[in-house]
Amino acid sequence: MVLMAREVYDSFPAGAPRGSWPAEEKAQQLRESGTPATVVMDLDGDRFLVVEEVAR
């Protein structure tokens, strides 16, 4: 497995209210402003991270 360092733009607790997706909304705002961003899950921290999107 190859791990790549990514910039973390923001993080949100995994227990958001039903129907609320704050990490996805933040990533969308960043993409609309020209910053490539995506959401990943930090299983150990039980959080969603908004990170720099890296081309594979």
mmCIF file with all atom_site columns, C-alpha atoms in Angstrom:
data_model
loop_
_atom_site.group_PDB
_atom_site.id
_atom_site.type_symbol
_atom_site.label_atom_id
_atom_site.label_alt_id
_atom_site.label_comp_id
_atom_site.label_asym_id
_atom_site.label_entity_id
_atom_site.label_seq_id
_atom_site.pdbx_PDB_ins_code
_atom_site.Cartn_x
_atom_site.Cartn_y
_atom_site.Cartn_z
_atom_site.occupancy
_atom_site.B_iso_or_equiv
_atom_site.pdbx_formal_charge
_atom_site.auth_seq_id
_atom_site.auth_comp_id
_atom_site.auth_asym_id
_atom_site.auth_atom_id
_atom_site.pdbx_PDB_model_num
ATOM 1  C CA . MET A 1 1  ? 0.000   0.000  0.000  1.00 0.00 ? 1  MET A CA 1
ATOM 2  C CA . VAL A 1 2  ? 1.315   3.450  -0.929 1.00 0.00 ? 2  VAL A CA 1
ATOM 3  C CA . LEU A 1 3  ? 0.333   6.303  1.364  1.00 0.00 ? 3  LEU A CA 1
ATOM 4  C CA . MET A 1 4  ? 0.461   9.835  0.053  1.00 0.00 ? 4  MET A CA 1
ATOM 5  C CA . ALA A 1 5  ? 0.543   12.969 2.190  1.00 0.00 ? 5  ALA A CA 1
ATOM 6  C CA . ARG A 1 6  ? -2.433  15.228 1.590  1.00 0.00 ? 6  ARG A CA 1
ATOM 7  C CA . GLU A 1 7  ? -3.342  18.625 2.893  1.00 0.00 ? 7  GLU A CA 1
ATOM 8  C CA . VAL A 1 8  ? -6.352  18.465 5.228  1.00 0.00 ? 8  VAL A CA 1
ATOM 9  C CA . TYR A 1 9  ? -8.606  21.470 4.606  1.00 0.00 ? 9  TYR A CA 1
ATOM 10 C CA . ASP A 1 10 ? -11.234 20.677 7.257  1.00 0.00 ? 10 ASP A CA 1
ATOM 11 C CA . SER A 1 11 ? -12.678 17.846 9.343  1.00 0.00 ? 11 SER A CA 1
ATOM 12 C CA . PHE A 1 12 ? -16.143 16.975 10.598 1.00 0.00 ? 12 PHE A CA 1
ATOM 13 C CA . PRO A 1 13 ? -17.437 14.430 13.131 1.00 0.00 ? 13 PRO A CA 1
ATOM 14 C CA . ALA A 1 14 ? -18.913 11.311 11.547 1.00 0.00 ? 14 ALA A CA 1
ATOM 15 C CA . GLY A 1 15 ? -22.122 11.628 13.576 1.00 0.00 ? 15 GLY A CA 1
ATOM 16 C CA . ALA A 1 16 ? -23.685 14.486 11.597 1.00 0.00 ? 16 ALA A CA 1
ATOM 17 C CA . PRO A 1 17 ? -27.489 14.746 11.753 1.00 0.00 ? 17 PRO A CA 1
ATOM 18 C CA . ARG A 1 18 ? -29.397 12.627 9.240  1.00 0.00 ? 18 ARG A CA 1
ATOM 19 C CA . GLY A 1 19 ? -29.544 14.371 5.878  1.00 0.00 ? 19 GLY A CA 1
ATOM 20 C CA . SER A 1 20 ? -26.604 16.638 6.736  1.00 0.00 ? 20 SER A CA 1
ATOM 21 C CA . TRP A 1 21 ? -23.345 16.225 4.816  1.00 0.00 ? 21 TRP A CA 1
ATOM 22 C CA . PRO A 1 22 ? -21.093 19.106 5.968  1.00 0.00 ? 22 PRO A CA 1
ATOM 23 C CA . ALA A 1 23 ? -17.865 17.513 4.702  1.00 0.00 ? 23 ALA A CA 1
ATOM 24 C CA . GLU A 1 24 ? -19.318 16.984 1.216  1.00 0.00 ? 24 GLU A CA 1
ATOM 25 C CA . GLU A 1 25 ? -20.692 20.533 1.201  1.00 0.00 ? 25 GLU A CA 1
ATOM 26 C CA . LYS A 1 26 ? -17.275 21.969 2.170  1.00 0.00 ? 26 LYS A CA 1
ATOM 27 C CA . ALA A 1 27 ? -15.524 19.903 -0.519 1.00 0.00 ? 27 ALA A CA 1
ATOM 28 C CA . GLN A 1 28 ? -18.035 21.162 -3.099 1.00 0.00 ? 28 GLN A CA 1
ATOM 29 C CA . GLN A 1 29 ? -17.409 24.784 -2.074 1.00 0.00 ? 29 GLN A CA 1
ATOM 30 C CA . LEU A 1 30 ? -13.665 24.267 -2.463 1.00 0.00 ? 30 LEU A CA 1
ATOM 31 C CA . ARG A 1 31 ? -14.095 22.621 -5.887 1.00 0.00 ? 31 ARG A CA 1
ATOM 32 C CA . GLU A 1 32 ? -16.302 25.500 -7.040 1.00 0.00 ? 32 GLU A CA 1
ATOM 33 C CA . SER A 1 33 ? -13.556 27.946 -6.030 1.00 0.00 ? 33 SER A CA 1
ATOM 34 C CA . GLY A 1 34 ? -10.980 25.976 -8.044 1.00 0.00 ? 34 GLY A CA 1
ATOM 35 C CA . THR A 1 35 ? -9.389  23.930 -5.255 1.00 0.00 ? 35 THR A CA 1
ATOM 36 C CA . PRO A 1 36 ? -9.446  20.187 -5.973 1.00 0.00 ? 36 PRO A CA 1
ATOM 37 C CA . ALA A 1 37 ? -10.932 18.549 -2.856 1.00 0.00 ? 37 ALA A CA 1
ATOM 38 C CA . THR A 1 38 ? -12.500 15.262 -1.845 1.00 0.00 ? 38 THR A CA 1
ATOM 39 C CA . VAL A 1 39 ? -13.780 13.608 1.338  1.00 0.00 ? 39 VAL A CA 1
ATOM 40 C CA . VAL A 1 40 ? -12.160 10.632 3.048  1.00 0.00 ? 40 VAL A CA 1
ATOM 41 C CA . MET A 1 41 ? -13.015 8.810  6.269  1.00 0.00 ? 41 MET A CA 1
ATOM 42 C CA . ASP A 1 42 ? -10.594 8.801  9.195  1.00 0.00 ? 42 ASP A CA 1
ATOM 43 C CA . LEU A 1 43 ? -11.681 5.522  10.787 1.00 0.00 ? 43 LEU A CA 1
ATOM 44 C CA . ASP A 1 44 ? -9.425  5.867  13.830 1.00 0.00 ? 44 ASP A CA 1
ATOM 45 C CA . GLY A 1 45 ? -10.677 9.396  14.529 1.00 0.00 ? 45 GLY A CA 1
ATOM 46 C CA . ASP A 1 46 ? -14.315 8.709  13.498 1.00 0.00 ? 46 ASP A CA 1
ATOM 47 C CA . ARG A 1 47 ? -14.249 11.854 11.340 1.00 0.00 ? 47 ARG A CA 1
ATOM 48 C CA . PHE A 1 48 ? -14.684 12.856 7.727  1.00 0.00 ? 48 PHE A CA 1
ATOM 49 C CA . LEU A 1 49 ? -11.700 14.777 6.362  1.00 0.00 ? 49 LEU A CA 1
ATOM 50 C CA . VAL A 1 50 ? -11.859 17.233 3.472  1.00 0.00 ? 50 VAL A CA 1
ATOM 51 C CA . VAL A 1 51 ? -8.520  16.744 1.756  1.00 0.00 ? 51 VAL A CA 1
ATOM 52 C CA . GLU A 1 52 ? -6.587  17.776 -1.309 1.00 0.00 ? 52 GLU A CA 1
ATOM 53 C CA . GLU A 1 53 ? -7.678  15.635 -4.271 1.00 0.00 ? 53 GLU A CA 1
ATOM 54 C CA . VAL A 1 54 ? -4.686  13.832 -5.751 1.00 0.00 ? 54 VAL A CA 1
ATOM 55 C CA . ALA A 1 55 ? -4.630  12.505 -9.331 1.00 0.00 ? 55 ALA A CA 1
ATOM 56 C CA . ARG A 1 56 ? -3.752  8.815  -9.512 1.00 0.00 ? 56 ARG A CA 1
#
